[in-house]
Amino acid sequence: MIEFTMPALGADMDEGTLNEWLVKPGDKVTRGQIVAVVETTKAAVEIECWQEGTVNELLVAVGETVQVGAPLATLLAAGEEAQKRSGKPLPPAGDVTAPAPPKPHTAVKTPGSPQHRRWVSPAARRLAQSLHVDVGAVSGTGPQGAVTISDVEHAAAALAHAAAEERAAKPVTEPPAKTKPAERAALMRKSIAAAMSRSKREIPHYYLAEEIVLESALTWLTTRNAQRSIDERVLPAVLLLKAVGVAAERFGEFNGFWRDDGFQPANGVHVGVGISLRGGGLVAPAIHDVPEKKLDELMDDLTDLVARARSFSLRSSEMSDPTITVTNLGDQGVDAVFGVIYPPQVALVGFGQPAQRVCVIDGGIRVVTAVQATLAADHRASDGHRGALFLKAIDELLQQPDLLEK
């Protein structure tokens, strides 16, 4: 049996509220299928399932808030028979009859019995912390009574069902109220503050800046766009995204995550795009596989992503797996932005406003359009020398924009 759990949709997410199930027991699901909608402080996120199987049981009712990592449903692999881990099906939203929760595995201390150190595997301890399970109250089933991941999962499931039972005991006469815009904005500011505080506390940032002349890129793009209809034209921001993506593919130490006291390179380049939201706040969902996409594809992806972000309708994969982030505040009139890395990522690239500047080029003085590109990077994963080469690679790519078309 496969467990489908609440995904982590960013470093600033601890819990989510189930808004809607899009599947029911008995339905077959495929990899990437959207199976539920979860409300976070930033958006209503479409949750994708990355396992194949048949829905066995829905463990969380609509309107219920659960922690990241808590089980949402169980799936059956091919050949497995249906079974209920809660004893009976979950009641529909609004039903006051709750399933009986399984009893947690609790440690029983007998007065006068000898005390000894309890063994807990490191993975089980980390999981218990993420699920807010008191590992001291979980009895172990491993060798010599060691607490295993399975023990923690069973305890977390029992606690989740106990909470569901308590909530279900209260009559529900109408669907849960939607979060009001002002409340959402306040919650978003709180979650952003928590994530950025963690970033500045845990990540040893270093910053670099590079002025990039955009004359070649803008001339090339103007000529290209002149041959297309208005709805087929590409914005300069897409060139910047593609250049960052290609450079990040070449300099892998800026494209990945810092986890478990070590750097984990990402398998692909999924560029998170900082998007400001109406009413305040921001999100940074990912455009996937940026180096492999043509400029037209990236333009379509960016347009779609901004529209869905501002209508609070994103997908879990877009929120959970950006490997590097780009923030572009040029439209706000600032010359440069020095960002804060979004953990567990290790780098963020910022762009300011393209503006005319006096530069010395080939021994002569010219007025050209240039932009300030900045890099915020994690000193545990890279150093200033490599960071300078990374920014230089972005510059060189923008001097040969035809290479970004491929």
Short mmCIF file of C-alpha atoms in Angstrom, two decimals:
data_model
loop_
_atom_site.label_atom_id
_atom_site.label_comp_id
_atom_site.label_asym_id
_atom_site.label_seq_id
_atom_site.Cartn_x
_atom_site.Cartn_y
_atom_site.Cartn_z
CA MET A 1 0.00 0.00 0.00
CA ILE A 2 1.28 3.44 -0.95
CA GLU A 3 0.80 6.50 1.23
CA PHE A 4 0.01 9.84 -0.41
CA THR A 5 1.04 12.62 1.97
CA MET A 6 0.69 16.39 2.27
CA PRO A 7 3.58 17.77 0.19
CA ALA A 8 5.86 20.57 1.31
CA LEU A 9 5.04 23.47 -0.99
CA GLY A 10 7.93 25.65 0.10
CA ALA A 11 10.10 26.34 3.13
CA ASP A 12 7.44 28.63 4.59
CA MET A 13 4.68 25.99 4.64
CA ASP A 14 3.96 23.94 7.76
CA GLU A 15 0.37 22.91 7.06
CA GLY A 16 -2.38 23.08 4.47
CA THR A 17 -6.17 22.87 4.37
CA LEU A 18 -7.81 20.34 2.06
CA ASN A 19 -10.24 22.24 -0.17
CA GLU A 20 -11.33 19.53 -2.56
CA TRP A 21 -10.80 15.89 -3.48
CA LEU A 22 -10.74 15.27 -7.25
CA VAL A 23 -10.66 11.47 -6.87
CA LYS A 24 -12.58 8.87 -4.88
CA PRO A 25 -11.87 5.33 -3.65
CA GLY A 26 -11.63 2.97 -6.58
CA ASP A 27 -10.32 5.57 -9.04
CA LYS A 28 -7.10 4.79 -10.89
CA VAL A 29 -4.47 7.54 -10.80
CA THR A 30 -1.40 8.11 -12.97
CA ARG A 31 1.85 10.00 -12.41
CA GLY A 32 1.31 13.76 -12.49
CA GLN A 33 -2.47 13.54 -12.15
CA ILE A 34 -4.08 16.31 -10.07
CA VAL A 35 -5.94 14.59 -7.25
CA ALA A 36 -6.73 17.34 -4.72
CA VAL A 37 -6.74 21.08 -4.08
CA VAL A 38 -5.03 22.37 -0.93
CA GLU A 39 -5.28 25.89 0.48
CA THR A 40 -2.05 27.44 1.75
CA THR A 41 -1.31 30.96 2.93
CA LYS A 42 -0.24 31.84 -0.61
CA ALA A 43 -2.60 30.05 -2.98
CA ALA A 44 -5.05 27.26 -3.64
CA VAL A 45 -2.60 24.65 -4.95
CA GLU A 46 -3.50 21.73 -7.20
CA ILE A 47 -1.81 18.68 -5.69
CA GLU A 48 -0.33 16.15 -8.10
CA CYS A 49 0.21 12.48 -7.35
CA TRP A 50 3.55 11.03 -8.42
CA GLN A 51 2.68 7.35 -7.91
CA GLU A 52 0.49 5.10 -10.01
CA GLY A 53 -2.21 2.97 -8.47
CA THR A 54 -5.82 2.78 -7.36
CA VAL A 55 -7.22 5.03 -4.64
CA ASN A 56 -7.79 2.83 -1.59
CA GLU A 57 -8.90 5.28 1.09
CA LEU A 58 -9.20 9.04 1.62
CA LEU A 59 -7.90 9.80 5.11
CA VAL A 60 -8.58 13.55 5.33
CA ALA A 61 -11.94 15.28 5.02
CA VAL A 62 -12.56 18.47 3.06
CA GLY A 63 -11.97 21.46 5.30
CA GLU A 64 -9.42 19.67 7.49
CA THR A 65 -6.01 21.27 8.13
CA VAL A 66 -3.08 18.87 8.33
CA GLN A 67 0.67 19.13 8.75
CA VAL A 68 3.19 18.69 5.94
CA GLY A 69 4.04 15.00 5.67
CA ALA A 70 0.75 13.79 7.16
CA PRO A 71 -1.05 11.03 5.20
CA LEU A 72 -3.84 12.27 2.94
CA ALA A 73 -4.81 9.02 1.23
CA THR A 74 -3.63 5.50 0.50
CA LEU A 75 -3.14 3.92 -2.92
CA LEU A 76 -3.02 0.30 -3.97
CA ALA A 77 -0.33 -0.90 -6.33
CA ALA A 78 -1.22 -3.34 -9.09
CA GLY A 79 -2.36 -6.65 -7.61
CA GLU A 80 -2.99 -5.35 -4.07
CA GLU A 81 -6.39 -5.85 -2.49
CA ALA A 82 -8.45 -3.03 -0.99
CA GLN A 83 -8.02 -2.47 2.73
CA LYS A 84 -8.91 0.18 5.27
CA ARG A 85 -6.30 1.49 7.65
CA SER A 86 -8.89 3.46 9.66
CA GLY A 87 -11.41 0.65 9.97
CA LYS A 88 -14.15 2.29 7.90
CA PRO A 89 -14.40 4.87 5.10
CA LEU A 90 -13.85 8.56 5.77
CA PRO A 91 -17.19 10.38 6.07
CA PRO A 92 -18.02 12.98 3.42
CA ALA A 93 -17.51 16.67 4.24
CA GLY A 94 -20.16 17.81 6.74
CA ASP A 95 -20.83 14.32 8.17
CA VAL A 96 -20.48 14.35 11.95
CA THR A 97 -19.71 10.64 12.14
CA ALA A 98 -15.96 10.23 12.34
CA PRO A 99 -13.90 7.08 11.84
CA ALA A 100 -12.50 5.50 14.96
CA PRO A 101 -8.80 6.38 15.12
CA PRO A 102 -6.25 3.63 15.54
CA LYS A 103 -4.51 3.76 18.88
CA PRO A 104 -1.00 5.27 18.80
CA HIS A 105 1.89 3.07 19.76
CA THR A 106 2.70 4.61 23.13
CA ALA A 107 5.49 3.75 25.50
CA VAL A 108 4.23 2.37 28.80
CA LYS A 109 6.50 2.96 31.78
CA THR A 110 6.07 0.57 34.68
CA PRO A 111 6.92 1.99 38.11
CA GLY A 112 10.16 0.52 39.33
CA SER A 113 11.14 -0.87 35.93
CA PRO A 114 14.76 -0.20 34.89
CA GLN A 115 15.21 2.83 32.63
CA HIS A 116 17.38 2.60 29.52
CA ARG A 117 18.15 4.81 26.55
CA ARG A 118 15.57 4.45 23.80
CA TRP A 119 16.97 3.87 20.33
CA VAL A 120 15.55 6.10 17.57
CA SER A 121 16.85 6.01 14.01
CA PRO A 122 17.99 9.43 12.71
CA ALA A 123 15.48 9.26 9.85
CA ALA A 124 12.66 8.45 12.28
CA ARG A 125 13.68 11.33 14.52
CA ARG A 126 13.68 13.81 11.62
CA LEU A 127 10.29 12.53 10.46
CA ALA A 128 8.88 12.82 13.98
CA GLN A 129 10.04 16.43 14.17
CA SER A 130 8.49 17.29 10.80
CA LEU A 131 5.17 15.65 11.77
CA HIS A 132 5.18 17.11 15.31
CA VAL A 133 5.12 13.65 16.88
CA ASP A 134 6.53 13.21 20.39
CA VAL A 135 9.06 10.49 19.71
CA GLY A 136 9.25 9.77 23.44
CA ALA A 137 5.62 8.60 23.35
CA VAL A 138 6.14 6.19 20.45
CA SER A 139 7.01 2.59 21.25
CA GLY A 140 9.49 1.00 18.89
CA THR A 141 9.02 -2.19 16.93
CA GLY A 142 12.57 -2.36 15.58
CA PRO A 143 15.50 -4.36 16.93
CA GLN A 144 15.85 -3.90 20.70
CA GLY A 145 12.76 -1.71 20.69
CA ALA A 146 14.20 0.89 18.28
CA VAL A 147 11.71 3.45 16.96
CA THR A 148 11.48 3.19 13.17
CA ILE A 149 9.99 5.37 10.44
CA SER A 150 6.99 3.04 10.31
CA ASP A 151 6.38 3.53 14.04
CA VAL A 152 6.41 7.30 13.63
CA GLU A 153 4.08 7.15 10.60
CA HIS A 154 1.56 5.02 12.54
CA ALA A 155 1.67 7.44 15.47
CA ALA A 156 1.22 10.44 13.16
CA ALA A 157 -1.73 8.79 11.44
CA ALA A 158 -3.35 8.05 14.79
CA LEU A 159 -2.92 11.65 15.90
CA ALA A 160 -4.36 12.91 12.60
CA HIS A 161 -7.42 10.68 12.97
CA ALA A 162 -7.87 11.72 16.56
CA ALA A 163 -7.85 15.36 15.48
CA ALA A 164 -10.29 14.59 12.67
CA GLU A 165 -12.61 12.86 15.14
CA GLU A 166 -12.56 15.89 17.43
CA ARG A 167 -13.36 18.25 14.55
CA ALA A 168 -16.02 15.95 13.11
CA ALA A 169 -17.79 15.87 16.48
CA LYS A 170 -18.72 19.51 15.88
CA PRO A 171 -21.75 19.90 13.57
CA VAL A 172 -20.87 21.31 10.16
CA THR A 173 -23.72 23.13 8.48
CA GLU A 174 -21.85 24.71 5.57
CA PRO A 175 -18.55 24.33 3.69
CA PRO A 176 -15.49 25.89 5.34
CA ALA A 177 -15.27 29.62 4.71
CA LYS A 178 -12.69 30.83 2.21
CA THR A 179 -9.82 32.85 3.60
CA LYS A 180 -10.52 36.56 3.18
CA PRO A 181 -7.98 38.59 1.14
CA ALA A 182 -6.87 40.63 4.16
CA GLU A 183 -6.44 37.46 6.25
CA ARG A 184 -4.55 35.74 3.43
CA ALA A 185 -2.21 38.73 3.06
CA ALA A 186 -1.49 38.75 6.81
CA LEU A 187 -0.82 35.00 6.85
CA MET A 188 1.38 35.30 3.77
CA ARG A 189 3.49 38.05 5.32
CA LYS A 190 3.89 35.86 8.41
CA SER A 191 4.98 32.81 6.42
CA ILE A 192 7.35 34.86 4.24
CA ALA A 193 8.89 36.42 7.34
CA ALA A 194 9.42 32.97 8.86
CA ALA A 195 11.10 31.60 5.71
CA MET A 196 13.32 34.65 5.20
CA SER A 197 14.30 34.73 8.88
CA ARG A 198 15.34 31.11 8.61
CA SER A 199 17.28 31.91 5.44
CA LYS A 200 19.28 34.74 6.98
CA ARG A 201 19.83 32.74 10.16
CA GLU A 202 21.01 29.51 8.54
CA ILE A 203 22.51 30.47 5.16
CA PRO A 204 25.88 32.27 4.93
CA HIS A 205 24.99 34.59 2.05
CA TYR A 206 27.47 36.28 -0.23
CA TYR A 207 26.53 38.82 -2.90
CA LEU A 208 27.96 39.76 -6.30
CA ALA A 209 26.86 42.24 -8.98
CA GLU A 210 27.54 42.57 -12.69
CA GLU A 211 26.41 45.24 -15.17
CA ILE A 212 25.24 43.55 -18.35
CA VAL A 213 24.96 45.50 -21.61
CA LEU A 214 21.71 44.52 -23.33
CA GLU A 215 22.19 46.22 -26.71
CA SER A 216 22.80 42.99 -28.64
CA ALA A 217 19.98 41.13 -26.91
CA LEU A 218 17.40 43.90 -27.31
CA THR A 219 18.31 44.56 -30.97
CA TRP A 220 18.07 40.86 -31.77
CA LEU A 221 14.76 40.55 -29.90
CA THR A 222 13.26 43.62 -31.62
CA THR A 223 14.08 42.17 -35.04
CA ARG A 224 12.66 38.79 -34.06
CA ASN A 225 9.44 40.23 -32.65
CA ALA A 226 8.88 42.42 -35.72
CA GLN A 227 8.32 39.25 -37.75
CA ARG A 228 5.59 37.99 -35.41
CA SER A 229 2.10 38.97 -34.36
CA ILE A 230 1.65 40.79 -31.05
CA ASP A 231 0.51 37.67 -29.19
CA GLU A 232 3.59 35.74 -30.41
CA ARG A 233 6.20 38.24 -29.23
CA VAL A 234 8.67 37.48 -26.48
CA LEU A 235 9.47 39.80 -23.57
CA PRO A 236 13.07 40.62 -22.59
CA ALA A 237 12.40 38.92 -19.22
CA VAL A 238 12.22 35.58 -21.05
CA LEU A 239 15.74 36.07 -22.41
CA LEU A 240 16.96 36.71 -18.87
CA LEU A 241 15.23 33.55 -17.58
CA LYS A 242 16.71 31.41 -20.35
CA ALA A 243 20.20 32.83 -19.79
CA VAL A 244 20.01 32.05 -16.06
CA GLY A 245 18.73 28.55 -16.76
CA VAL A 246 21.50 27.71 -19.23
CA ALA A 247 24.18 29.17 -16.94
CA ALA A 248 22.80 27.21 -13.97
CA GLU A 249 23.04 24.02 -16.02
CA ARG A 250 26.74 24.74 -16.61
CA PHE A 251 27.47 25.77 -13.03
CA GLY A 252 25.66 23.07 -11.08
CA GLU A 253 26.72 24.30 -7.62
CA PHE A 254 24.13 27.09 -7.96
CA ASN A 255 21.35 24.73 -9.01
CA GLY A 256 20.25 22.47 -6.16
CA PHE A 257 19.59 22.25 -2.45
CA TRP A 258 21.39 22.31 0.89
CA ARG A 259 19.96 19.39 2.88
CA ASP A 260 21.25 17.21 5.69
CA ASP A 261 24.46 19.27 5.99
CA GLY A 262 25.38 18.78 2.35
CA PHE A 263 24.74 20.06 -1.15
CA GLN A 264 22.39 18.02 -3.34
CA PRO A 265 22.59 18.93 -7.05
CA ALA A 266 19.24 19.04 -8.83
CA ASN A 267 18.41 16.67 -11.67
CA GLY A 268 16.98 19.47 -13.81
CA VAL A 269 16.95 23.26 -13.94
CA HIS A 270 13.57 24.48 -12.66
CA VAL A 271 13.71 28.25 -12.35
CA GLY A 272 11.52 29.79 -9.67
CA VAL A 273 10.04 33.11 -10.80
CA GLY A 274 9.31 35.77 -8.21
CA ILE A 275 5.75 37.00 -8.82
CA SER A 276 4.15 39.81 -6.83
CA LEU A 277 0.51 39.22 -5.94
CA ARG A 278 -2.37 41.65 -5.96
CA GLY A 279 -2.99 42.79 -2.42
CA GLY A 280 0.60 42.17 -1.39
CA GLY A 281 2.97 39.25 -0.93
CA LEU A 282 4.77 37.14 -3.48
CA VAL A 283 5.29 33.58 -4.64
CA ALA A 284 8.11 31.99 -6.63
CA PRO A 285 6.72 28.98 -8.51
CA ALA A 286 8.91 27.11 -10.98
CA ILE A 287 9.09 26.93 -14.74
CA HIS A 288 10.43 23.44 -15.38
CA ASP A 289 13.34 22.39 -17.57
CA VAL A 290 14.20 25.94 -18.66
CA PRO A 291 17.40 25.15 -20.67
CA GLU A 292 15.54 22.64 -22.87
CA LYS A 293 12.70 24.99 -23.84
CA LYS A 294 12.54 27.38 -26.76
CA LEU A 295 11.81 31.04 -26.12
CA ASP A 296 8.21 30.76 -27.34
CA GLU A 297 7.55 27.93 -24.88
CA LEU A 298 9.06 29.91 -22.03
CA MET A 299 6.95 32.94 -22.93
CA ASP A 300 3.80 30.82 -22.85
CA ASP A 301 4.85 29.23 -19.56
CA LEU A 302 5.63 32.59 -17.96
CA THR A 303 2.34 34.15 -19.07
CA ASP A 304 0.37 31.17 -17.78
CA LEU A 305 2.29 31.03 -14.49
CA VAL A 306 1.76 34.72 -13.69
CA ALA A 307 -1.96 34.49 -14.48
CA ARG A 308 -2.50 31.43 -12.30
CA ALA A 309 -0.34 32.78 -9.45
CA ARG A 310 -2.42 35.96 -9.30
CA SER A 311 -5.64 33.95 -9.35
CA PHE A 312 -4.25 31.75 -6.52
CA SER A 313 -4.26 28.60 -8.64
CA LEU A 314 -0.89 26.86 -8.78
CA ARG A 315 0.29 23.23 -8.89
CA SER A 316 2.22 21.45 -6.18
CA SER A 317 5.15 20.63 -8.48
CA GLU A 318 5.52 24.32 -9.33
CA MET A 319 5.71 25.25 -5.66
CA SER A 320 7.84 22.41 -4.31
CA ASP A 321 10.76 21.99 -6.72
CA PRO A 322 12.33 25.29 -7.89
CA THR A 323 16.09 24.69 -8.02
CA ILE A 324 17.15 28.35 -8.37
CA THR A 325 15.10 31.54 -8.22
CA VAL A 326 15.04 34.68 -10.37
CA THR A 327 13.56 37.93 -9.09
CA ASN A 328 13.09 40.79 -11.52
CA LEU A 329 12.16 44.19 -10.07
CA GLY A 330 12.98 46.20 -13.17
CA ASP A 331 9.33 47.14 -13.67
CA GLN A 332 9.40 48.75 -10.23
CA GLY A 333 12.13 51.16 -11.25
CA VAL A 334 14.93 49.89 -8.99
CA ASP A 335 18.48 49.70 -10.29
CA ALA A 336 19.41 46.49 -8.44
CA VAL A 337 17.94 43.91 -6.09
CA PHE A 338 19.96 41.85 -3.62
CA GLY A 339 17.65 38.99 -2.71
CA VAL A 340 17.39 36.53 0.14
CA ILE A 341 17.89 32.88 -0.82
CA TYR A 342 14.78 30.74 -0.54
CA PRO A 343 15.80 27.60 1.43
CA PRO A 344 16.68 24.88 0.71
CA GLN A 345 17.88 26.47 -2.56
CA VAL A 346 21.43 27.85 -2.66
CA ALA A 347 21.20 30.76 -5.10
CA LEU A 348 19.00 33.62 -6.28
CA VAL A 349 19.60 35.88 -9.29
CA GLY A 350 18.16 39.39 -9.35
CA PHE A 351 17.65 41.87 -12.18
CA GLY A 352 17.00 45.59 -11.88
CA GLN A 353 15.61 48.09 -14.36
CA PRO A 354 17.23 48.19 -17.81
CA ALA A 355 18.36 51.79 -18.26
CA GLN A 356 20.58 53.89 -20.43
CA ARG A 357 24.08 54.21 -19.05
CA VAL A 358 27.35 55.73 -20.21
CA CYS A 359 29.85 52.93 -20.81
CA VAL A 360 33.32 52.59 -22.26
CA ILE A 361 33.13 50.09 -25.12
CA ASP A 362 36.08 49.25 -27.40
CA GLY A 363 37.95 52.32 -26.20
CA GLY A 364 35.06 54.69 -26.91
CA ILE A 365 32.30 56.20 -24.80
CA ARG A 366 28.77 55.12 -25.68
CA VAL A 367 25.30 55.40 -24.21
CA VAL A 368 23.87 51.88 -24.02
CA THR A 369 21.01 50.03 -22.35
CA ALA A 370 22.32 47.94 -19.46
CA VAL A 371 20.93 46.06 -16.48
CA GLN A 372 22.35 45.27 -13.05
CA ALA A 373 22.42 41.50 -12.48
CA THR A 374 23.05 40.32 -8.93
CA LEU A 375 23.73 36.96 -7.33
CA ALA A 376 22.91 35.92 -3.78
CA ALA A 377 24.59 32.56 -3.12
CA ASP A 378 25.16 30.12 -0.28
CA HIS A 379 28.84 30.09 0.74
CA ARG A 380 28.51 26.46 1.87
CA ALA A 381 27.83 25.36 -1.71
CA SER A 382 29.99 27.78 -3.72
CA ASP A 383 32.44 30.65 -3.45
CA GLY A 384 32.88 34.12 -4.91
CA HIS A 385 35.21 32.96 -7.68
CA ARG A 386 32.64 30.53 -9.05
CA GLY A 387 29.87 33.05 -8.49
CA ALA A 388 31.72 35.60 -10.63
CA LEU A 389 32.10 33.02 -13.42
CA PHE A 390 28.39 32.19 -13.16
CA LEU A 391 27.37 35.85 -13.59
CA LYS A 392 29.88 36.20 -16.44
CA ALA A 393 28.28 33.22 -18.18
CA ILE A 394 24.86 34.93 -17.99
CA ASP A 395 26.44 38.05 -19.51
CA GLU A 396 28.08 36.11 -22.36
CA LEU A 397 24.84 34.31 -23.19
CA LEU A 398 22.99 37.61 -23.46
CA GLN A 399 25.64 38.90 -25.87
CA GLN A 400 24.78 35.95 -28.18
CA PRO A 401 20.97 35.85 -27.90
CA ASP A 402 20.58 33.66 -30.98
CA LEU A 403 22.08 30.81 -28.93
CA LEU A 404 19.20 31.14 -26.45
CA GLU A 405 16.67 30.51 -29.22
CA LYS A 406 17.76 26.87 -29.48
#
